[in-house]
XYZ file of C-alpha atoms in Angstrom:
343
model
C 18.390 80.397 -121.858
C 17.070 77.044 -123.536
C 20.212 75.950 -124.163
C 21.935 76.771 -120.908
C 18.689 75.255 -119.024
C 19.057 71.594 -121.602
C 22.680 71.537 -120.848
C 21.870 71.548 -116.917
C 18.814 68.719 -116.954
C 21.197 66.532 -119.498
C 23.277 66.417 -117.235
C 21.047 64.332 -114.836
C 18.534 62.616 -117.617
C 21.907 61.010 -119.352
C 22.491 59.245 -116.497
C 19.218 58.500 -115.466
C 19.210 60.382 -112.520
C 16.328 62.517 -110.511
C 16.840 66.351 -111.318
C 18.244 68.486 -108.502
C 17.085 71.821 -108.246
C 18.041 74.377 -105.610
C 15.780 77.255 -104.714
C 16.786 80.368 -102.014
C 13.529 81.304 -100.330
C 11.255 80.890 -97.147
C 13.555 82.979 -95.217
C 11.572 84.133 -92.342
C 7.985 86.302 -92.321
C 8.264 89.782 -92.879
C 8.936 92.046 -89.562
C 6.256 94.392 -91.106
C 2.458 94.116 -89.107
C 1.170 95.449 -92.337
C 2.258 92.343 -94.589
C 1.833 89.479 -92.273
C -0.161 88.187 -89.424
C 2.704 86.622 -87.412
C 5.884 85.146 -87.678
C 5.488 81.719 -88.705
C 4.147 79.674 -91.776
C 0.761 79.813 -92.742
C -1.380 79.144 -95.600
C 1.156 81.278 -97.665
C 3.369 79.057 -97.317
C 0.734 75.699 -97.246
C 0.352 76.581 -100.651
C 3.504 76.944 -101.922
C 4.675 74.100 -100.559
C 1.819 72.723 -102.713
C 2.708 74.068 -105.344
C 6.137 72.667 -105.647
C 5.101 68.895 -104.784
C 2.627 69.356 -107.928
C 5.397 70.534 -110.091
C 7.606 67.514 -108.982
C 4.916 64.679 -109.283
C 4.037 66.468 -113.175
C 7.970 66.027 -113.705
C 7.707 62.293 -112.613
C 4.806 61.271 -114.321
C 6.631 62.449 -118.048
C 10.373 61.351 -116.369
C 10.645 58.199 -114.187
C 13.803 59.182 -111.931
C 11.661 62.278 -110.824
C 13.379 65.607 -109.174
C 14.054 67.180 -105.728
C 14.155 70.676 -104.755
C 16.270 71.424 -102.331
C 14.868 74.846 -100.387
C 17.939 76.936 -99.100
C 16.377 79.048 -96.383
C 18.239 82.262 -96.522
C 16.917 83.851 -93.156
C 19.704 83.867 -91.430
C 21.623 85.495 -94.039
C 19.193 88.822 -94.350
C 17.505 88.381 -90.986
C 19.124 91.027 -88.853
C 19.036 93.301 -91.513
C 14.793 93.498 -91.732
C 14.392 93.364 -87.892
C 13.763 89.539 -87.340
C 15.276 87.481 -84.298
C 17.653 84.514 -84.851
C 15.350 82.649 -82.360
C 12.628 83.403 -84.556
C 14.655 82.467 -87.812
C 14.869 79.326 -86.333
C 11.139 78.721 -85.304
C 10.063 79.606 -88.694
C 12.252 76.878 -90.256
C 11.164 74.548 -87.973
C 7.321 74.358 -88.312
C 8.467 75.039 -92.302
C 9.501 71.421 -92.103
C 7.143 70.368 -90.140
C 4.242 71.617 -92.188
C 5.878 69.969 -95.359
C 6.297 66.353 -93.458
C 2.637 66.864 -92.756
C 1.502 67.607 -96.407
C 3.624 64.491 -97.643
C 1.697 62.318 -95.032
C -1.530 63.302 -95.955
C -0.966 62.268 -99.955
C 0.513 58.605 -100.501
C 1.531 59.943 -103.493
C 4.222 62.039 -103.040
C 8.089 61.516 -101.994
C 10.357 63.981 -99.782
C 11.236 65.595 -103.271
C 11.279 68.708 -101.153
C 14.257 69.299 -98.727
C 15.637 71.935 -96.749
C 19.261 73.320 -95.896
C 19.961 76.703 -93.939
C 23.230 78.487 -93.810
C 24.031 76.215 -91.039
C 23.400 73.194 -92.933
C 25.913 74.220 -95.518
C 28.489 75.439 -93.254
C 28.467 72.940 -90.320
C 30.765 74.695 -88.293
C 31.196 75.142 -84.549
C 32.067 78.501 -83.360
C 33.597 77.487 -80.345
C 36.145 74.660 -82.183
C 40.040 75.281 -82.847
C 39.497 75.937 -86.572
C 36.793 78.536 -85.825
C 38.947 80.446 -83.441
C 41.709 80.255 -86.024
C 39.747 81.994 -88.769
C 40.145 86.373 -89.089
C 36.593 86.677 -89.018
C 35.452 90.141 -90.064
C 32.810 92.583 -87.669
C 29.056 92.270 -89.791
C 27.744 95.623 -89.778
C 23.731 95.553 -88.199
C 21.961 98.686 -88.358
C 18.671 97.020 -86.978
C 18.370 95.785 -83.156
C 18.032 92.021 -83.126
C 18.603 89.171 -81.018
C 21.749 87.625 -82.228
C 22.757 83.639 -81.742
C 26.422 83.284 -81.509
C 26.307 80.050 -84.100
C 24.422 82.432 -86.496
C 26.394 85.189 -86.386
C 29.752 83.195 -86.523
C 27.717 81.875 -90.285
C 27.200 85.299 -91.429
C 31.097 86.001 -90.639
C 32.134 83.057 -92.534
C 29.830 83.844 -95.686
C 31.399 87.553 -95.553
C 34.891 86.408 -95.135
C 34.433 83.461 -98.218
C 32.023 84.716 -100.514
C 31.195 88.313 -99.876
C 32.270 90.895 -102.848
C 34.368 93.833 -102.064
C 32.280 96.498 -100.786
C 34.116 99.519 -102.536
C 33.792 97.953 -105.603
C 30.061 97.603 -105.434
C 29.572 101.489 -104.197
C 31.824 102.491 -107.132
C 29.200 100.536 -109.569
C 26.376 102.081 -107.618
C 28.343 105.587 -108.199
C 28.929 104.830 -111.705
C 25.030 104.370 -112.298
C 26.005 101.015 -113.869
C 22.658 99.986 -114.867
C 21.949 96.452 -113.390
C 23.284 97.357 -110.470
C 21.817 100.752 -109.912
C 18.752 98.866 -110.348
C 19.076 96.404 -108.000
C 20.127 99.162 -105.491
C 17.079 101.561 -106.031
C 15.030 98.529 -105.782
C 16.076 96.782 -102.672
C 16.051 100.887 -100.928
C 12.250 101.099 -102.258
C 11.448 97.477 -100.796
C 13.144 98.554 -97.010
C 11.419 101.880 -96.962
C 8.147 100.215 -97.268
C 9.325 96.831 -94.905
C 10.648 98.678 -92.225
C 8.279 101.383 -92.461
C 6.751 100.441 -88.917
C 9.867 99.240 -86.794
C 10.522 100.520 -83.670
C 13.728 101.868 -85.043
C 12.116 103.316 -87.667
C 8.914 104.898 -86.442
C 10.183 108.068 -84.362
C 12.592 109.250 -87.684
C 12.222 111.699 -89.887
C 10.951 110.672 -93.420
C 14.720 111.720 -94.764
C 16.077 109.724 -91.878
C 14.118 106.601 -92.901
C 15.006 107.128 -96.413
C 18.834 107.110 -95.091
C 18.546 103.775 -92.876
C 16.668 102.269 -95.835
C 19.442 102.978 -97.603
C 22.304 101.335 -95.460
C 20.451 98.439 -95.184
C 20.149 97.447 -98.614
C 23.476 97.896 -99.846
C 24.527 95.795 -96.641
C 21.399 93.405 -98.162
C 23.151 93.967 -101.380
C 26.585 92.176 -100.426
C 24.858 89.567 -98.518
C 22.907 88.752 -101.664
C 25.719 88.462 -103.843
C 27.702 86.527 -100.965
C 25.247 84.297 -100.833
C 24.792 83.775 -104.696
C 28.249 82.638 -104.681
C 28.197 80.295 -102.005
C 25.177 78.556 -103.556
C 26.769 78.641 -107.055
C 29.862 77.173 -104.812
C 27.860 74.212 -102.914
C 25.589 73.447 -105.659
C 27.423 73.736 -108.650
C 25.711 71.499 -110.675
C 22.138 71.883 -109.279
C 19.439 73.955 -111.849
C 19.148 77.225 -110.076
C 15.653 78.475 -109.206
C 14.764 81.885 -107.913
C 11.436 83.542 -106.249
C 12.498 87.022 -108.294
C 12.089 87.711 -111.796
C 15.256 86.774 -114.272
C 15.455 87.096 -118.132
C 15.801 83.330 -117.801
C 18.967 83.607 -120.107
C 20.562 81.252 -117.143
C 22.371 80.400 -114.723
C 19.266 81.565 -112.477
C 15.507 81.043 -113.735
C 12.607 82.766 -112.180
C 9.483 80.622 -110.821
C 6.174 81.918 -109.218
C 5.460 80.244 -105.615
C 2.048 80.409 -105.605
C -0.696 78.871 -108.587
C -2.416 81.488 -110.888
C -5.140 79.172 -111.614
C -6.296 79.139 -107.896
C -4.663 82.177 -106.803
C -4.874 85.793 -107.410
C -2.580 88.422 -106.004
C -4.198 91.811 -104.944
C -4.189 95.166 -103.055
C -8.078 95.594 -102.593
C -10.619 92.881 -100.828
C -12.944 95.349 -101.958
C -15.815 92.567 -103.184
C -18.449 95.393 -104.529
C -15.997 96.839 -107.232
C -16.224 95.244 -110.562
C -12.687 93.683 -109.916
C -10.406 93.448 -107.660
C -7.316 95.541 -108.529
C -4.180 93.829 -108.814
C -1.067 96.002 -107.421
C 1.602 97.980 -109.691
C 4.841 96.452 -109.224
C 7.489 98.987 -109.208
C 10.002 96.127 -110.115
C 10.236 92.584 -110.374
C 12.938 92.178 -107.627
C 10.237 91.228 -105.250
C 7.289 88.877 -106.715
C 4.751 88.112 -104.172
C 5.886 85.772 -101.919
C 4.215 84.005 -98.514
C 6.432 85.771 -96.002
C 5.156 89.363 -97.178
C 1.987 88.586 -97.902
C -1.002 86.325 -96.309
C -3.992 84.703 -97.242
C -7.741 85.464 -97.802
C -9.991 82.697 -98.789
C -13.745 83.116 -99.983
C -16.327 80.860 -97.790
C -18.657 80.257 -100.969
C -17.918 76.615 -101.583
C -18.726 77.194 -105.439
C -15.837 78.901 -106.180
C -11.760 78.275 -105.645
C -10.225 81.706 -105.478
C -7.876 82.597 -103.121
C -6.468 85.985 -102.815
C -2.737 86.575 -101.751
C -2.679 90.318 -100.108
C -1.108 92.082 -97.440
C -2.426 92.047 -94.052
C -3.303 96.090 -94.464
C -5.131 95.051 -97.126
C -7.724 92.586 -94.718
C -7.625 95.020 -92.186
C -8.595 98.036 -94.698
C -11.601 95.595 -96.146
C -12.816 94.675 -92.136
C -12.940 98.529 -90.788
C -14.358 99.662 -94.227
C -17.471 97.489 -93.646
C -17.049 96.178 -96.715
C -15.648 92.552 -96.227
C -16.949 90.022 -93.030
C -14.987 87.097 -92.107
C -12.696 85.901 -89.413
C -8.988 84.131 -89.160
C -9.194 80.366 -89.443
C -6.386 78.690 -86.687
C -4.246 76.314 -88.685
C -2.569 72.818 -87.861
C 1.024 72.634 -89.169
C 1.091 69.017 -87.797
C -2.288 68.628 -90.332
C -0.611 70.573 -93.091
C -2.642 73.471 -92.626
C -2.055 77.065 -92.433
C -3.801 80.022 -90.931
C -5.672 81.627 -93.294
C -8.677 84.797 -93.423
C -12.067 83.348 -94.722
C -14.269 85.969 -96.277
């Protein structure tokens, strides 16, 4: 992995140029009450945002040229498939930027070294032109109610018809029990069980029922996410590939943690009277803790800088128990600040 990641920054530092980076996240928040507060940023996503400016301005002060990281929201790509509007999609992406141009105000210091591109960005197509109509666009499947926007859609048919893998060929992997990707299915069924545990669609089935829809929906999440690998790999061939899920690091993707350790700690208890706070079991590392399943807690005691990354069950456990007080602090994208719970 050392070498394949040296071959990919030479490639920029021999000819003195800023380091391109390309990273698939910030889709959209999570459709499930029980993760997230709402549907756009917050802190969450305040402090990742953070986060990656830091990294950038450390790569600048030890190389000149500097870097960028180019953010590829993939919420357009998934969206319909965890119960979130296009509209919504949208909105989210929006204030996204918006919060970002706010944090680069505030600090003289830093550059736009963080920029965004959506599945529209990279396609730039019109549904409605000649060439559009022209194409043999396949049906996408949707097994979750959404409101769809015809320019989205007409993206998600042109990533299935360009970069999508042959859906027989995956189920005959999955049949197979080849390993990797046997383990990618199990964990993407585990992850929709839990996310779309409290959808409308979802609440009035049976517990085998769920299971079942659960299990539709990630092997159509499945295709989408190798579609979309490709087309990234495609458009950005020579970018260094980041990733918000774990990866052996052996290249061509590495794995990167959004949010600080040194100011942040990820948990499933706010229970303040224990002797620590327990820190969840992670089934797998497909899905690291990430802003858009998770929100923020933030102690009130000026002395001290920790700031807890839960899910929003996990506030609203601590508040009926009795055993947490606090309240939600408003943000101000436009101030680069995002809603947050103060303890």
């Amino acid at each position: 992995g050392r070498e394949y990641l040296l071959a990919r920054v030479l490639f920029f530092t021999s000819r003195n140029l800023p380091l391109e980076m390309c990273l698939p996240a910030f889709p959209c928040k999570s459709s499930n009450p029980e993760k997230v507060t709402g549907t756009m940023p917050d802190r969450g996503e305040e402090l990742a945002l953070r986060r990656l400016h830091q990294v950038l301005r450390q790569i600048k002060e030890v190389y000149p040229p500097g870097a960028f990281i180019c953010i590829i929201s993939d919420g357009h790509v998934f969206s319909d498939c965890i119960g979130v509007d296009d509209d919504t999609v949208d909105e989210y992406g929006a204030r996204l930027i918006a919060l970002n141009n706010a944090i680069i105000q505030q600090n003289r210091d830093l550059v736009p070294a963080v920029r965004f591109q959506s599945l529209k960005d990279i396609f730039f197509l019109d549904p409605t032109d000649a060439l559009a109509r022209e194409l043999a666009l396949p049906e996408v499947d949707h097994f979750i109610a959404t409101r769809l926007c015809e320019d989205s859609e007409f993206c998600r048919q042109v990533l299935q018809l360009s970069c999508q893998p042959d859906s027989n060929a995956v189920r005959d992997q999955i049949v197979a029990q080849d390993a990797a990707m046997l383990a990618l299915y199990r964990g993407f069924s585990r992850f929709m069980l839990e996310d779309l545990a409290l959808h409308p669609l979802a609440q009035p089935l049976s517990r085998k029922q769920k299971k079942k829809l659960a299990e539709k929906v990630s092997f159509e999440m499945m295709l989408r996410n190798q579609a979309y690998s490709n087309l990234v790999e495609l458009v950005f061939p020579d970018h260094i590939r980041l990733s918000i899920h774990a990866h052996v690091n052996t290249g061509p993707k590495f794995g990167i943690t959004l949010f600080d350790r040194a100011v942040t700690r990820v948990v499933d208890s706010l229970d303040l009277t224990a002797d620590s706070l327990r820190s969840p079991e992670t089934h797998d590392l497909l899905h690291i803790p990430t802003p858009w399943h998770n929100c923020v807690a933030q102690l009130a005691d000026a002395t001290t800088t920790t700031t807890f990354i839960a899910s929003s069950k996990v506030v609203q456990d601590a508040v009926l128990s009795g055993n947490l007080h606090g309240h939600w602090v408003e943000g101000d994208v436009s101030k680069g600040l995002g809603r947050y719970f103060e303890i």
